[in-house]
Structure formats: structure tokens, C-alpha cells
Coordinates of C-alpha atoms in Angstrom, one line a residue:
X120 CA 0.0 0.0 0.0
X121 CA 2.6 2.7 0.4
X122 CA 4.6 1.7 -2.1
X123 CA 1.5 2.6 -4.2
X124 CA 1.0 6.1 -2.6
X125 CA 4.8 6.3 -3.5
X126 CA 4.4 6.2 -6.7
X127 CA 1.5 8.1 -6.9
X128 CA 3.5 11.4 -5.5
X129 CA 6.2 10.5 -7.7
X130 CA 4.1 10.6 -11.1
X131 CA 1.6 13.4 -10.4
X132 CA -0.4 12.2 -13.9
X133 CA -1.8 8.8 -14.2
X134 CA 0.4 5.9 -15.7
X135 CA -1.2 5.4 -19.6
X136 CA -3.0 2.1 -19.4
X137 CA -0.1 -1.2 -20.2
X138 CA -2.1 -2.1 -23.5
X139 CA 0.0 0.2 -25.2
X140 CA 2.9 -2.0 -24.4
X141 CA 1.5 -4.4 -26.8
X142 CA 1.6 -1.8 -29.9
X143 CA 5.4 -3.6 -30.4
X144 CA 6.9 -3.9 -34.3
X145 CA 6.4 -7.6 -34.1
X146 CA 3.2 -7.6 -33.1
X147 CA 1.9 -5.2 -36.0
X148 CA 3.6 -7.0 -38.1
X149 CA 1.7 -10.4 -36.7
X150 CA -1.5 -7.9 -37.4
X151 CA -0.4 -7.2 -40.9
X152 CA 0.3 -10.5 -42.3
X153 CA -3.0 -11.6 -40.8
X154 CA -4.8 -9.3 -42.4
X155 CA -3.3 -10.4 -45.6
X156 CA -4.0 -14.3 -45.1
X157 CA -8.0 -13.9 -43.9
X158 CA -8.5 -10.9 -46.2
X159 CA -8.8 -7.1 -45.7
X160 CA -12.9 -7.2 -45.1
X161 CA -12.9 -10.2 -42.8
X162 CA -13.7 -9.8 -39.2
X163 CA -10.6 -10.8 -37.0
X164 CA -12.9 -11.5 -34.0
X165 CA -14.1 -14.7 -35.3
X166 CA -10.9 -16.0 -36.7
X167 CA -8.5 -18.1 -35.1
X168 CA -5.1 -16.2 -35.1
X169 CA -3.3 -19.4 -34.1
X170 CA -3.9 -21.6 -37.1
X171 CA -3.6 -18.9 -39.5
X172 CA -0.3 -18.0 -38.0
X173 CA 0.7 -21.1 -37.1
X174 CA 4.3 -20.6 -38.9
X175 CA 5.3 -18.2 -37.1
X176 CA 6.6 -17.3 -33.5
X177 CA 5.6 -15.8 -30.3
X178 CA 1.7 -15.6 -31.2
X179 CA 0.0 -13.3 -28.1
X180 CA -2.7 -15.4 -26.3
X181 CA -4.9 -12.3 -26.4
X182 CA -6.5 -11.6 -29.8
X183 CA -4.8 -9.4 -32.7
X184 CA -7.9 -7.8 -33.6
X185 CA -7.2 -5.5 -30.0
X186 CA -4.3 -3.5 -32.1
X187 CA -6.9 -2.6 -35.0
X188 CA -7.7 1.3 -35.5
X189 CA -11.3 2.2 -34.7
X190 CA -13.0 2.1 -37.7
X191 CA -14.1 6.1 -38.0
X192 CA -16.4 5.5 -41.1
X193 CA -18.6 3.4 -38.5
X194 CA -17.9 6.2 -35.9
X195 CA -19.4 8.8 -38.4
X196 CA -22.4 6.3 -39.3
X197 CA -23.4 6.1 -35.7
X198 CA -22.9 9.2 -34.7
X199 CA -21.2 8.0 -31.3
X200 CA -18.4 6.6 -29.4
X201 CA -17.9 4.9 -26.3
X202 CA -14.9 4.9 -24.1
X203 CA -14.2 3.3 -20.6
X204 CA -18.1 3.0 -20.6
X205 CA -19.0 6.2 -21.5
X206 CA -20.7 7.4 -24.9
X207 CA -19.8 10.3 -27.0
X208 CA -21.8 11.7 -29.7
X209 CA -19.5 12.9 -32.8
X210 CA -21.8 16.3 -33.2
X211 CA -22.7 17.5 -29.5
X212 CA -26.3 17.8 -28.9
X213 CA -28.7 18.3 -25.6
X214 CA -31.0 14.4 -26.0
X215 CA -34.9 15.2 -25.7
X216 CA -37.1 14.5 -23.1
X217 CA -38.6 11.2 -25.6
X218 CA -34.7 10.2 -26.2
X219 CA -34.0 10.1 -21.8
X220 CA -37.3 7.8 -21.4
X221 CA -39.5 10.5 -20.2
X222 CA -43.1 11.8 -21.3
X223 CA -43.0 14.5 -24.1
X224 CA -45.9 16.5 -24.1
X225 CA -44.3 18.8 -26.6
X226 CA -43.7 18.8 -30.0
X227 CA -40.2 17.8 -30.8
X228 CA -39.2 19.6 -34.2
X229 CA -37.8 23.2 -32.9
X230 CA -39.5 24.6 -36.2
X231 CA -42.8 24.4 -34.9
X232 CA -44.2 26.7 -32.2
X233 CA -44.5 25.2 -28.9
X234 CA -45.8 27.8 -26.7
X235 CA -50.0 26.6 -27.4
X236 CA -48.2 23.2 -26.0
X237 CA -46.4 25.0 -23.1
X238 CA -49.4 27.3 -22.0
X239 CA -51.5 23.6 -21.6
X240 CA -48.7 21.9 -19.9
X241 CA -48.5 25.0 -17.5
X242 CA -52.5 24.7 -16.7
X243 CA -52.7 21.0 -16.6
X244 CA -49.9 21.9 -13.7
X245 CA -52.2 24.6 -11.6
X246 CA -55.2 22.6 -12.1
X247 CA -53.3 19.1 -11.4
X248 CA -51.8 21.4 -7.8
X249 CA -55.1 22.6 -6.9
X250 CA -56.5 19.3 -7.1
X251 CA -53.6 17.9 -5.0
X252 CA -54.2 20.3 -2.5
X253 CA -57.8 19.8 -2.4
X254 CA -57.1 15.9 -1.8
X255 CA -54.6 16.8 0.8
X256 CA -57.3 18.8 2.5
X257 CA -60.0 16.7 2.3
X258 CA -61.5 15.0 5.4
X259 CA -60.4 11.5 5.8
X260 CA -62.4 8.6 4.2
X261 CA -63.4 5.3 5.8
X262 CA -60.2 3.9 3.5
X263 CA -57.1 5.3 3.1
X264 CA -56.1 3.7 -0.1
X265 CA -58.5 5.5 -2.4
X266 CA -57.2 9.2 -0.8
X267 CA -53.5 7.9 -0.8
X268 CA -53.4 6.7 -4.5
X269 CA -55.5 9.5 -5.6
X270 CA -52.9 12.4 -4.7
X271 CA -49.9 10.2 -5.7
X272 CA -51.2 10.3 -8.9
X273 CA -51.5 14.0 -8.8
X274 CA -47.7 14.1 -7.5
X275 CA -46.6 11.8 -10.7
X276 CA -48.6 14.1 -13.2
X277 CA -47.2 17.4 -11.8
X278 CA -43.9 15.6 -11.9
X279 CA -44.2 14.7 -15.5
X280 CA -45.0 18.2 -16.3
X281 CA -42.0 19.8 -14.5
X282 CA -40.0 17.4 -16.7
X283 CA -41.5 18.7 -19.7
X284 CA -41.1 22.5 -18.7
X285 CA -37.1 21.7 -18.1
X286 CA -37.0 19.3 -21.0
X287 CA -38.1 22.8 -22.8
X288 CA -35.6 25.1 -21.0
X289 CA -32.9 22.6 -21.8
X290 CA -34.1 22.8 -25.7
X291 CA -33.3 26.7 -25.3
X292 CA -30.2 27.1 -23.7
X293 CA -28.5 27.2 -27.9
X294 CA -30.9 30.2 -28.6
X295 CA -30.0 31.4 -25.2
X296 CA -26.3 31.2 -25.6
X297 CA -26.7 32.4 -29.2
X298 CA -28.5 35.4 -27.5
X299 CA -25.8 36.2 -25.3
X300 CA -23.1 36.0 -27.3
X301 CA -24.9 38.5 -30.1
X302 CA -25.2 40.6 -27.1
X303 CA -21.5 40.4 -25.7
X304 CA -20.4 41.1 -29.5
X305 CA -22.8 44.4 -29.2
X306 CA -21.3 45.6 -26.4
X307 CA -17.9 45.2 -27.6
X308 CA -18.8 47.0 -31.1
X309 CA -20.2 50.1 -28.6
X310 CA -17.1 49.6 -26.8
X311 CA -14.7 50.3 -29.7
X312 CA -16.7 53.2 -30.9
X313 CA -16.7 55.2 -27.9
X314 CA -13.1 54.4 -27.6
X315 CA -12.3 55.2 -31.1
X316 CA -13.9 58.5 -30.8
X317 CA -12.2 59.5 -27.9
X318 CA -9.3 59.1 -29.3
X319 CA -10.4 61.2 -32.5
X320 CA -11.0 63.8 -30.0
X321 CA -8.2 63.6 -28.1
X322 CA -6.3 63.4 -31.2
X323 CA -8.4 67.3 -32.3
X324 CA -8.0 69.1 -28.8
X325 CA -3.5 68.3 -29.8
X326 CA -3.8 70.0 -32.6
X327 CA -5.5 72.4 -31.7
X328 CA -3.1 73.2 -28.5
X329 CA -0.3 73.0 -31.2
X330 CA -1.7 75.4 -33.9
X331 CA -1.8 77.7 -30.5
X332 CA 1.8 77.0 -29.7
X333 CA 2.8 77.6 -33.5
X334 CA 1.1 81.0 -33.3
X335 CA 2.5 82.0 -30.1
X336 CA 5.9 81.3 -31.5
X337 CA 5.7 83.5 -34.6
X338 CA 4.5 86.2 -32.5
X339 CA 7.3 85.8 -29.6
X340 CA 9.9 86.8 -32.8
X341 CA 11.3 90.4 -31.6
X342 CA 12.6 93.0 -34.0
X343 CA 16.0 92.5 -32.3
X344 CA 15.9 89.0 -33.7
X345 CA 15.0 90.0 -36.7
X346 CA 17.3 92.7 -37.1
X347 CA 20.2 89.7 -35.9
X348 CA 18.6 87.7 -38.7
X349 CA 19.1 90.4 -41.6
X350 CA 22.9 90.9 -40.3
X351 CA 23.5 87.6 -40.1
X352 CA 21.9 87.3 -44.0
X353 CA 23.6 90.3 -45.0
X354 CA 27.1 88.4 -44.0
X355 CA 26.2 85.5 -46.7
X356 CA 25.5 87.8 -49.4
X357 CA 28.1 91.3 -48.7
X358 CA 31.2 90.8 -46.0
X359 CA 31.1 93.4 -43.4
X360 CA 34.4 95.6 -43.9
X361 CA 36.1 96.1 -40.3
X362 CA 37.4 99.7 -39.7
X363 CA 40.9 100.6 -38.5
X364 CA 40.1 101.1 -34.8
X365 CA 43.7 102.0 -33.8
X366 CA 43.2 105.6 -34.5
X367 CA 39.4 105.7 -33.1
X368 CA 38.1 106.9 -29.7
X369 CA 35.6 104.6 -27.5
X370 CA 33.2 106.7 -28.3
X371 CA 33.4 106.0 -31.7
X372 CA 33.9 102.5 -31.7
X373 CA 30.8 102.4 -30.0
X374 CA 29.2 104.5 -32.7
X375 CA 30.0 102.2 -35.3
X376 CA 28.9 99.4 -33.4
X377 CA 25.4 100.9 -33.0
X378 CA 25.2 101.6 -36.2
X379 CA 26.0 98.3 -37.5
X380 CA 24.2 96.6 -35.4

């Protein structure tokens, strides 16, 4: 026992199951020449492996027809699957109320309306509870079995109905889901819209604060500057001839600078 629970902490997933340790090149090939000797259509079940092999060596006691792959045209044909027990249907879909043994008091093609069959099966229910109450209160009879099989039938009946109203529900839960999901895809379109315009507007108020700035900057140009920017284009077109200031006063260095400048 604990050498089980040993090597269940060691290998935290389950072991595969030991028929895969039969899948060996030998055994295939056992398989294949089988195949060839009874014929590709025959059914392996009902033939006996040892005589047909009977040249050859280290035939498994257990039958080849185990290493077959599952035929998936049948699969298709059926519709279902079972493994370890349980079935599977190839296209998923919710069984009716007639298909899980129960009484369907409904129609069962979707296409045509059910709710005339719905609003009956929902009065049969009051009048079937009012009637169970009424035997519930009635005073007791000289025999008990006539009252106590009376409202058991009155608890099947309601219980057939409220199988019929979830056997319905169960029908919708596609449309429901279909619902929701149209809904979800909505809300996510409104999403993106109110996002995207945000962003346009956003993207408008930027501008608009730049145009500002670009304005402000062409009126923050000074006539100093501008006057700096005429000398300085008036020294790529005409050099600026330097005087002979050895001779000259401050006063009319200065001067010259002003005027110059």
C-alpha cells in the first residue's frame, strides 16, 4: 500500500494504461500478415489467429484484432463513441425528453411553435396542484387507499409536467447562448466606438493646442531678432568691412557698433 502512494507522488499524472505495451513492431507485423491471409474485409474477431499464424513465433494469447484502428467511417455512421463505458456523440447535442425515457408532451421539431403546448402543460400543472391540495385537505375517508393513491397520482402528473417544462428550457439554452453572445459582440462593437472617438477627439483638442503654440511662436519673434537675422543674412551675401580702430576713440567704436548693429 505505500509503495502505491509512493508512486503516486512520484508521477503526479496517471500511468497510460499497459495495452500500449503491446503496440510492439512484431506484433503489427503479426497484425499485418493476418490481415493479408483472412483478407482485408474479414472480421478478425471470429478468426483463429493461431492456425492462420501457425508458422510463425511468439503468437500473443490475447487476440490481434485489439491493435486494429477504430474504424471512424462506422464512428461517423453512428454518430457515437464509447470509451471506458461512456458514450460520446461525434456532433454534440442536448438528448430530448422522448430520447431520456421520459413523457413528451411537446412537440419535438424546434420549427414548430411550442408555446400553445407550453401554456396547456403549464394549466394542466395549476389545475393538477389545486387538485392535489384539495385531496390533501379533504377529510379522511373510511379507506385510506383510495385518498393515498388519488394524490400520488396528482404528484406523478405534476412531476411529468415539471420534466416537460425543463426538458423545454434545456431545448433553449443554444438560442439562449446564441442570445448572449450577439449581445457580448454588441457591447464590444459600442465599446470600440466610444473608444475610437475618444481618441479622435483627443487626437483634435493636440492639434488644436499645437496650432496655439505655433502662433504664439511666430508672434514671440522680436525686431531684435529679426534685425540679428538680416545681419547675419547680410554676411552670406556682402562681407562686413572692419574699420581701422587704432586711431578711433571709445566713443566711436561704440558708434560704429550701433550703427551696425
Amino acid at each position: 500500500m505505500m509503495d502505491d502512494e509512493e508512486t503516486e507522488l512520484r508521477n503526479p499524472f496517471p500511468s497510460p494504461p499497459s495495452h500500449y505495451l503491446r503496440y510492439t513492431t512484431h506484433n503489427l507485423n503479426l497484425l499485418e500478415l493476418l490481415r493479408e491471409r483472412v483478407g482485408q474485409d474479414a472480421e478478425l474477431s471470429s478468426v483463429n489467429q493461431y492456425e492462420v499464424l501457425s508458422d510463425q513465433t511468439d503468437v500473443p494469447e490475447w487476440p490481434l484484432s485489439q491493435l486494429e484502428k477504430p474504424r471512424v467511417d462506422w464512428i461517423l455512421e453512428e454518430g457515437q463513441y464509447t470509451v471506458f463505458g461512456d458514450t460520446f456523440y461525434v456532433k454534440e447535442k442536448i438528448p430530448s425528453l422522448e430520447e431520456l425515457g421520459g413523457h413528451q408532451l411537446y412537440p419535438q421539431d424546434p420549427s414548430v411553435d411550442r408555446r400553445p403546448a407550453l401554456r396547456s402543460i403549464l394549466r394542466s400543472m395549476l389545475v393538477t396542484y389545486s387538485k392535489l391540495l384539495d385531496s390533501l385537505l379533504a377529510p379522511p375517508p373510511t379507506s385510506s387507499s383510495h385518498i393515498e393513491a388519488e394524490w400520488k397520482q396528482h404528484l406523478e402528473w405534476i412531476n411529468v409536467l415539471a420534466q416537460n417544462i425543463m426538458g423545454v428550457a434545456n431545448d433553449l439554452r443554444p438560442v439562449q447562448a446564441r442570445g448572449n453572445l450577439e449581445l457580448m459582440m454588441r457591447r464590444q462593437l459600442e465599446l470600440r466606438r466610444e473608444e475610437t472617438k475618444a481618441i479622435h477627439a483627443k487626437c483634435d483638442a493636440l492639434e488644436a493646442q499645437l496650432a496655439e503654440l505655433r502662433m504664439s511662436a511666430q508672434g514671440l519673434v522680436s525686431p531684435t531678432a529679426a534685425a540679428a537675422s538680416g545681419f547675419t543674412g547680410g554676411q552670406t551675401t556682402q562681407a562686413v568691412k572692419s574699420p581701422d580702430v587704432s586711431g578711433m576713440s571709445i566713443d566711436e567704436v561704440l558708434r560704429w557698433a550701433e550703427e551696425v548693429l
